XYZ file of C-alpha atoms in Angstrom:
257
model
C -0.165 0.108 0.028
C 1.101 3.352 -0.813
C 2.004 5.876 2.074
C 2.483 9.472 1.996
C 4.120 10.968 4.304
C 5.134 14.426 3.096
C 2.690 17.393 2.644
C 3.357 18.697 0.024
C 2.959 15.376 -2.723
C 1.082 16.238 -5.628
C -1.090 14.163 -4.985
C -2.154 15.884 -2.360
C -1.802 19.263 -3.308
C -4.462 18.263 -5.511
C -6.571 16.324 -2.694
C -6.424 20.154 -1.155
C -7.048 21.857 -4.360
C -10.151 20.175 -4.908
C -11.242 20.265 -1.338
C -11.440 24.700 -2.251
C -11.972 24.997 -5.888
C -15.635 24.266 -7.847
C -13.912 25.438 -10.586
C -11.790 22.230 -10.510
C -14.177 20.005 -9.154
C -16.840 20.794 -12.011
C -13.823 20.744 -14.628
C -12.150 17.316 -13.603
C -15.683 15.612 -12.571
C -14.191 14.752 -9.167
C -14.805 15.922 -5.667
C -13.635 15.975 -2.494
C -15.113 14.414 0.866
C -14.117 13.810 5.063
C -14.325 12.067 6.849
C -14.817 7.597 7.270
C -19.194 7.850 7.194
C -19.216 9.978 4.864
C -17.144 8.648 2.168
C -18.780 4.846 3.208
C -22.210 6.301 2.855
C -20.549 8.505 -0.928
C -19.090 5.089 -2.172
C -22.784 3.878 -2.894
C -23.653 6.330 -4.980
C -20.386 7.642 -6.205
C -16.613 5.742 -7.708
C -14.297 6.087 -5.382
C -11.598 7.446 -7.051
C -9.116 7.545 -3.666
C -9.731 6.741 -0.463
C -6.119 8.707 2.023
C -6.310 7.438 5.887
C -4.228 7.485 8.539
C -2.926 3.859 10.611
C -5.338 4.066 13.414
C -8.188 4.897 11.704
C -7.578 1.585 8.987
C -7.922 0.649 12.207
C -10.956 2.338 13.758
C -12.898 1.230 10.353
C -12.648 -1.615 9.151
C -15.594 -1.181 6.364
C -12.656 0.402 4.647
C -10.757 -2.076 4.167
C -13.168 -2.689 1.602
C -11.483 0.223 -0.530
C -7.628 -0.907 0.409
C -7.363 -1.149 -3.547
C -8.105 2.508 -3.287
C -6.370 3.001 -0.018
C -3.527 5.480 0.663
C -1.368 5.934 3.653
C -0.739 9.389 4.837
C 0.532 10.548 7.834
C -1.348 12.093 10.829
C 1.186 16.211 9.996
C -0.542 14.940 6.214
C -4.510 14.097 7.224
C -4.042 17.491 9.023
C -2.993 19.750 5.489
C -6.088 17.368 4.350
C -8.248 18.623 6.281
C -11.224 20.866 6.292
C -11.451 21.587 9.967
C -10.565 21.933 13.013
C -10.087 18.074 13.922
C -9.177 15.967 11.380
C -10.828 12.650 10.770
C -7.895 10.976 9.261
C -10.151 10.061 6.262
C -10.931 11.409 2.790
C -11.328 10.390 -0.328
C -11.939 11.700 -3.889
C -15.026 10.248 -5.753
C -16.427 10.572 -9.737
C -18.820 13.195 -9.507
C -22.502 11.072 -10.298
C -23.407 13.037 -13.254
C -27.018 13.561 -13.050
C -27.807 15.276 -16.004
C -31.213 18.089 -15.548
C -33.128 17.258 -17.945
C -33.304 13.371 -16.946
C -34.798 14.603 -13.558
C -36.947 17.083 -15.975
C -38.314 14.866 -18.651
C -38.951 11.491 -16.099
C -39.176 13.254 -12.571
C -42.323 12.432 -10.105
C -41.056 13.687 -7.224
C -39.001 17.304 -7.661
C -37.096 19.952 -5.165
C -36.004 23.361 -6.942
C -34.092 25.473 -5.029
C -33.248 29.319 -6.871
C -29.983 31.355 -5.371
C -29.651 28.618 -1.727
C -26.494 30.369 -0.957
C -25.765 28.833 2.395
C -24.051 24.741 1.781
C -25.231 24.025 5.088
C -29.325 24.886 3.857
C -28.565 22.733 0.854
C -26.554 19.546 2.768
C -30.100 20.002 5.432
C -32.962 19.812 1.817
C -30.762 17.381 -0.112
C -30.560 15.224 3.286
C -34.197 15.931 3.578
C -35.585 15.081 0.410
C -33.537 11.876 0.604
C -34.923 10.170 3.111
C -38.900 11.971 2.477
C -39.029 10.554 -1.251
C -37.843 12.399 -3.546
C -36.281 12.040 -7.008
C -34.130 14.292 -7.842
C -33.151 18.354 -7.081
C -32.928 21.448 -9.278
C -30.766 23.429 -8.442
C -30.637 27.149 -9.787
C -27.219 29.439 -9.877
C -26.606 30.948 -7.036
C -27.348 28.025 -4.814
C -24.426 26.674 -2.986
C -22.837 22.966 -4.762
C -23.640 20.408 -3.833
C -20.324 18.509 -3.587
C -18.544 21.457 -1.637
C -16.720 19.834 1.307
C -19.964 21.447 3.722
C -23.062 20.464 1.497
C -21.092 17.229 1.818
C -21.662 17.418 5.721
C -25.283 19.092 5.759
C -26.744 16.458 3.078
C -24.642 13.187 4.769
C -24.057 12.563 1.356
C -27.250 12.800 0.088
C -25.830 14.179 -2.712
C -24.301 11.302 -3.906
C -27.257 8.419 -4.265
C -30.276 11.085 -5.388
C -29.739 12.809 -8.969
C -28.834 16.243 -8.135
C -28.125 19.045 -11.190
C -27.665 22.671 -12.156
C -30.971 24.611 -14.361
C -29.702 27.815 -16.198
C -32.836 29.062 -16.236
C -35.397 27.913 -13.277
C -38.676 29.608 -14.445
C -38.407 28.032 -17.665
C -36.803 24.808 -15.921
C -40.651 25.166 -14.339
C -42.376 25.053 -17.245
C -41.155 22.657 -19.034
C -42.613 21.027 -15.740
C -45.489 22.162 -15.698
C -45.983 21.353 -19.673
C -46.070 17.447 -18.687
C -48.775 18.055 -16.127
C -46.421 18.176 -12.852
C -47.809 20.668 -10.282
C -45.400 23.276 -9.633
C -45.946 24.832 -6.168
C -43.455 27.523 -4.733
C -42.448 28.679 -1.070
C -43.974 32.205 -0.465
C -45.795 33.807 1.972
C -47.535 36.856 -0.373
C -50.854 35.852 -2.025
C -50.382 32.446 -0.767
C -52.890 29.281 0.469
C -51.925 27.877 3.822
C -49.963 24.542 3.966
C -52.093 22.208 4.938
C -55.165 23.311 2.328
C -53.040 21.341 0.005
C -53.542 17.855 -1.508
C -50.883 16.191 -0.506
C -50.497 13.699 -3.764
C -50.467 15.225 -7.052
C -51.049 12.107 -9.801
C -48.441 13.231 -12.668
C -46.047 14.630 -10.061
C -45.098 17.461 -7.884
C -42.348 20.607 -7.513
C -42.020 22.184 -4.322
C -39.296 26.073 -4.682
C -37.861 26.594 -1.776
C -36.022 30.178 -3.034
C -32.837 32.748 -1.056
C -32.746 32.682 2.438
C -32.852 36.524 3.024
C -35.173 36.990 -0.101
C -37.141 34.274 -1.219
C -38.569 33.550 -4.354
C -38.286 35.694 -7.503
C -41.156 37.515 -9.132
C -40.263 35.522 -11.822
C -40.332 31.493 -9.953
C -43.524 33.245 -7.852
C -44.844 33.331 -11.549
C -44.286 30.096 -12.860
C -45.698 27.965 -10.261
C -49.480 26.323 -10.685
C -49.791 27.870 -7.549
C -47.759 29.915 -3.647
C -48.255 27.624 0.108
C -47.455 29.149 3.352
C -46.374 27.349 6.330
C -49.476 28.441 9.229
C -46.869 29.976 11.803
C -47.222 32.311 14.791
C -46.587 35.613 15.082
C -43.521 34.873 17.352
C -41.320 34.781 14.033
C -41.349 36.101 10.952
C -40.598 32.991 9.277
C -38.461 29.730 8.631
C -35.007 29.678 7.081
C -34.588 27.545 4.187
C -33.619 24.378 5.313
C -36.052 24.157 7.972
C -39.158 25.459 6.292
C -37.720 23.573 2.823
C -38.177 20.307 5.014
C -41.506 21.307 6.525
C -42.777 22.030 3.419
C -41.228 17.881 1.233
C -42.983 16.479 5.043
C -45.721 17.448 3.882
C -45.673 15.339 0.812
C -43.133 13.051 1.614
C -43.320 9.603 -0.731
């Protein structure tokens, strides 16, 4: 088994760049993940290219032996350089991007989540995890959304993007119109000119798309107008709104499969 002891090793430098640079992840079709649990989860849906791990981590997580042929041993100082957190988890994976395409989701998806400019990686990750948990089969991301395979998003989603089709769209209102053209009902989460969520049917025979907007601004007028109707979550007067991750998860639970 190959062992890397230098923090200046070219493979280590490249893995660190993958961790930090979305352009490189997109260009090379690869992404970086940290932690034994996350790497094991991702390996269920994505192709593992290389696993970097310390001897201590391999001994602590016997399941990683399944990737012995792709494993490179690293020393503790090298693991610390690879880590994107203050405390290294000593296990790191370089994975191939699953290559989901928006065209497939738009043509075949029946239970879809669409996000518009949701910038916070924690919120995007939470929503991906909730979509997977509640039986949705695809997620569309507009421009301005946090990248689904960025480290913070991956941690929040616990690798859901590796199992659930997630793809960017250039024009979200146009994508919503495509869905409506084949009978998918698009519901915008909005405070104004909306119906209470509990008045909306839970079942849509030809498909459903739940549309969630950014943390600060909500959905654009164009996105709301491209939907069939707007719904809101009934709340007390003690709070004005919920963050995108919580609000979206409530909607996804309401329309769960």
